[in-house]
Amino acid sequence: MYQSFYTGALGAGSCMAKMSVISNNLANINNNGFKPMNSSFSDLLNFNLNDSEDAVTDLMAGNGMRMQRTYSSFGVEALTSTNSDIDFAILDDNAFFMVQDTVTGAITYTRSGHFYKGEMEDGFYLMTDAGKVVLDQNGEPLKADTPDIERIRQAMSGEDYEEDDYDEDLEEDEDAPRLSLYTFSNPSRLMNVGSNEYAPPEGMEPVLVNNPNIVSGMLETSGTSLAKEMVKMIECQRAYSYALKMVMTSDDVESTINSLRG
């Protein structure tokens, strides 16, 4: 009997955890570059009622479930046009800008390309809203007036630029600063650290993307689907009510048993 209390309460708690994930997704529905989180659940220990421990039968009981982890998918979403030529949208799946905190030196990754020109001692650099500097393919802070950024901006605006001169410069200096993207072998393992930024777990190294697809003057919209999240919310609310009903039923049965005991 006590097991039914535990299973019902655990189910209700898991539903509350899932509702928190759904609420966070809905709260960021207008946040450019946001990737919604998904909840992954696992069953706890199952056992046979009328057979040996290793047997597989139709009569099995379990100890409930728990939220195993949350993860995000990093596919390309719809794009929206902006009035800023230093807004950038990523057209590659599972690709990120590398940014660095100028105070702590911590490196994180983001798909949000909403940047601005931040002034530092030796010029203007490309920075995020949180004041983190964007890094190039060499892991160095990227200046806002690099030829690569100018090339992307002019290509999007239809202006003419000297492609041959630009290519010649790159051939002479392969380390010339570029607006670069990075990817990971298993992006679903990235940890959300807030502000549309992600950090890899220890041991997972970034890989530089060759020939990244980046467009200027546009931003990637939020990946949250209102319809999908509302369906998940309804399912979660019903599961929560069923779990509470199980707890209440167990309590009624326990009360009846105790009254019969006198």
XYZ file of C-alpha atoms in Angstrom:
262
model
C 0.000 0.000 0.000
C 2.790 2.393 0.829
C 4.261 1.673 -2.600
C 1.164 3.127 -4.267
C 1.572 6.348 -2.275
C 5.195 6.580 -3.384
C 4.472 5.830 -7.045
C 1.633 8.360 -7.241
C 3.606 11.097 -5.495
C 6.637 10.454 -7.711
C 4.463 10.685 -10.813
C 2.978 13.997 -9.667
C 6.448 15.392 -8.969
C 7.682 14.331 -12.408
C 4.700 16.059 -14.036
C 5.538 19.254 -12.151
C 9.119 19.063 -13.428
C 7.864 18.622 -17.000
C 5.483 21.567 -16.557
C 8.460 23.739 -15.580
C 10.184 22.835 -18.862
C 7.022 23.645 -20.840
C 6.607 26.962 -19.026
C 10.187 27.940 -19.837
C 9.642 27.134 -23.522
C 6.474 29.249 -23.647
C 8.164 32.140 -21.834
C 10.806 32.275 -24.586
C 8.455 32.027 -27.558
C 9.530 35.494 -28.776
C 13.207 35.126 -27.885
C 15.264 35.025 -31.092
C 17.518 31.999 -31.379
C 15.888 30.154 -28.479
C 15.824 26.360 -28.695
C 13.023 24.683 -26.699
C 13.927 21.950 -24.245
C 12.439 18.470 -24.312
C 11.951 16.204 -21.304
C 13.171 12.618 -21.273
C 11.660 10.236 -18.705
C 12.666 6.757 -17.610
C 10.918 4.002 -15.674
C 12.219 3.092 -12.259
C 12.661 -0.512 -11.102
C 10.056 -2.971 -12.434
C 9.455 -6.391 -10.915
C 7.306 -9.473 -11.514
C 4.356 -10.184 -9.247
C 3.962 -13.940 -9.707
C 7.219 -15.209 -11.138
C 10.973 -15.109 -10.776
C 12.941 -11.883 -10.877
C 14.211 -12.277 -14.446
C 10.977 -13.571 -15.975
C 8.950 -11.427 -18.367
C 5.222 -11.657 -17.708
C 2.102 -9.557 -18.135
C 1.866 -9.086 -14.373
C 4.478 -6.483 -13.550
C 4.600 -3.564 -11.153
C 6.901 -0.571 -11.139
C 8.169 2.078 -8.794
C 7.136 5.031 -10.928
C 9.215 7.282 -13.179
C 11.653 10.146 -13.048
C 12.867 12.874 -15.384
C 16.147 11.545 -16.683
C 17.313 14.628 -18.542
C 16.334 17.584 -20.697
C 17.799 18.258 -24.127
C 17.390 20.596 -27.082
C 17.480 20.141 -30.846
C 19.549 22.676 -32.759
C 18.002 22.696 -36.204
C 17.466 25.806 -38.331
C 14.236 27.686 -37.633
C 12.450 30.420 -39.566
C 14.315 33.688 -40.144
C 13.186 37.227 -39.521
C 14.624 40.332 -41.145
C 16.148 43.103 -39.002
C 17.474 46.600 -39.643
C 20.948 45.806 -38.339
C 23.783 44.687 -40.616
C 25.548 43.041 -37.666
C 22.675 40.668 -36.940
C 23.550 37.198 -38.219
C 21.498 34.032 -38.707
C 22.979 30.536 -38.879
C 21.789 28.325 -41.749
C 23.593 25.180 -40.557
C 22.118 22.647 -38.137
C 23.979 22.062 -34.864
C 26.270 25.065 -35.382
C 27.061 27.836 -32.912
C 28.917 31.106 -32.454
C 31.670 30.910 -29.851
C 31.525 33.739 -27.283
C 33.680 34.574 -24.285
C 33.027 36.423 -21.028
C 35.515 39.302 -20.890
C 35.640 39.136 -17.072
C 35.849 35.422 -16.254
C 37.179 34.163 -19.578
C 34.489 31.440 -19.674
C 33.601 30.273 -23.197
C 30.029 29.404 -24.187
C 28.172 28.826 -27.459
C 25.032 30.398 -28.884
C 22.888 30.380 -32.018
C 21.610 33.887 -31.360
C 23.389 36.242 -33.754
C 22.025 39.476 -32.293
C 25.306 41.394 -31.876
C 26.452 44.966 -31.437
C 29.716 46.865 -31.729
C 31.327 47.054 -28.305
C 34.215 49.454 -27.761
C 37.402 48.158 -26.185
C 40.873 49.615 -25.786
C 42.030 48.851 -29.322
C 38.814 49.242 -31.286
C 35.266 47.971 -31.715
C 34.504 44.284 -31.320
C 31.487 42.137 -32.069
C 29.646 41.484 -28.782
C 26.453 39.863 -27.496
C 23.747 41.574 -25.468
C 25.347 40.122 -22.332
C 28.641 41.884 -23.122
C 30.459 38.740 -24.253
C 32.854 39.034 -27.158
C 32.457 36.873 -30.281
C 35.497 34.720 -31.124
C 36.925 33.941 -34.560
C 38.281 30.635 -35.940
C 41.446 31.127 -33.901
C 39.632 31.648 -30.612
C 40.469 35.363 -30.625
C 38.046 38.313 -30.162
C 36.578 39.347 -33.515
C 36.686 42.991 -34.537
C 33.486 44.441 -36.001
C 35.241 45.808 -39.092
C 36.958 42.638 -40.323
C 36.862 42.034 -44.117
C 34.885 38.814 -43.610
C 31.997 40.586 -41.854
C 32.015 43.315 -44.484
C 31.876 40.675 -47.230
C 28.825 38.985 -45.666
C 27.073 42.310 -45.172
C 27.679 43.495 -48.730
C 26.644 40.155 -50.217
C 23.281 40.362 -48.412
C 22.702 43.989 -49.393
C 23.549 43.398 -53.054
C 26.504 45.771 -53.024
C 29.558 45.091 -55.156
C 32.790 44.067 -53.479
C 36.081 42.916 -54.889
C 35.754 39.156 -54.522
C 39.144 38.463 -56.137
C 40.977 40.783 -53.764
C 39.226 39.231 -50.798
C 40.065 35.685 -51.883
C 43.662 36.671 -52.521
C 43.959 38.068 -49.015
C 42.602 34.832 -47.549
C 45.041 32.740 -49.556
C 47.940 34.804 -48.261
C 46.750 34.580 -44.655
C 44.682 31.528 -43.730
C 44.509 32.807 -40.151
C 42.772 36.042 -41.177
C 39.912 36.619 -38.677
C 36.562 35.247 -39.836
C 33.077 35.068 -38.383
C 33.154 31.379 -37.542
C 30.834 28.597 -36.429
C 31.518 25.556 -34.274
C 29.746 22.245 -33.895
C 29.925 19.196 -31.599
C 29.836 15.438 -32.079
C 26.774 15.171 -29.799
C 25.041 18.570 -29.497
C 22.170 17.155 -27.407
C 24.614 16.858 -24.494
C 25.199 20.609 -24.364
C 24.140 22.178 -21.074
C 21.887 25.239 -21.112
C 23.531 27.975 -19.015
C 20.898 30.647 -19.715
C 20.713 33.651 -22.041
C 20.504 31.344 -25.100
C 23.992 30.056 -24.333
C 25.282 26.515 -23.968
C 28.359 24.913 -22.477
C 29.777 21.485 -23.393
C 30.409 18.875 -20.696
C 33.989 18.079 -19.798
C 35.766 16.192 -22.532
C 33.558 17.335 -25.432
C 35.541 19.601 -27.740
C 34.176 22.015 -30.378
C 34.853 21.423 -34.067
C 35.287 24.337 -36.471
C 32.712 24.344 -39.289
C 34.246 24.622 -42.742
C 32.458 27.030 -45.116
C 29.752 28.091 -42.618
C 26.411 29.345 -43.933
C 25.757 32.719 -42.307
C 23.464 35.501 -43.495
C 23.519 39.135 -42.384
C 20.606 41.381 -41.440
C 18.489 38.460 -40.245
C 17.890 36.519 -37.031
C 16.685 33.014 -36.314
C 13.313 33.045 -34.559
C 12.447 31.014 -31.463
C 11.982 27.296 -32.040
C 9.053 27.121 -29.612
C 5.811 25.938 -31.229
C 2.796 27.250 -29.332
C 0.560 24.427 -30.566
C 2.988 21.682 -29.549
C 3.656 23.180 -26.135
C -0.064 23.566 -25.417
C -0.663 19.908 -26.315
C 2.185 18.892 -23.990
C 0.689 21.066 -21.244
C -2.729 19.400 -21.532
C -1.134 15.946 -21.432
C 0.936 16.925 -18.408
C -2.056 18.356 -16.547
C -4.072 15.174 -17.092
C -1.187 12.937 -16.010
C -0.778 15.083 -12.903
C -4.458 14.742 -11.998
C -4.306 10.944 -12.485
C -1.242 10.708 -10.242
C -2.995 12.693 -7.517
C -6.064 10.503 -7.923
C -3.857 7.478 -7.271
C -2.580 9.048 -4.061
C -6.116 9.897 -2.926
C -7.360 6.379 -3.713
C -4.473 4.863 -1.776
C -5.287 7.111 1.141
C -8.954 6.034 1.076
C -7.993 2.351 1.007
C -5.533 2.834 3.867
C -8.181 4.645 5.905
C -10.660 1.823 5.323
C -8.138 -0.813 6.375
C -7.265 1.098 9.542
C -10.954 1.479 10.477
C -11.526 -2.282 10.043
C -8.597 -3.002 12.318
C -10.504 -1.183 15.032
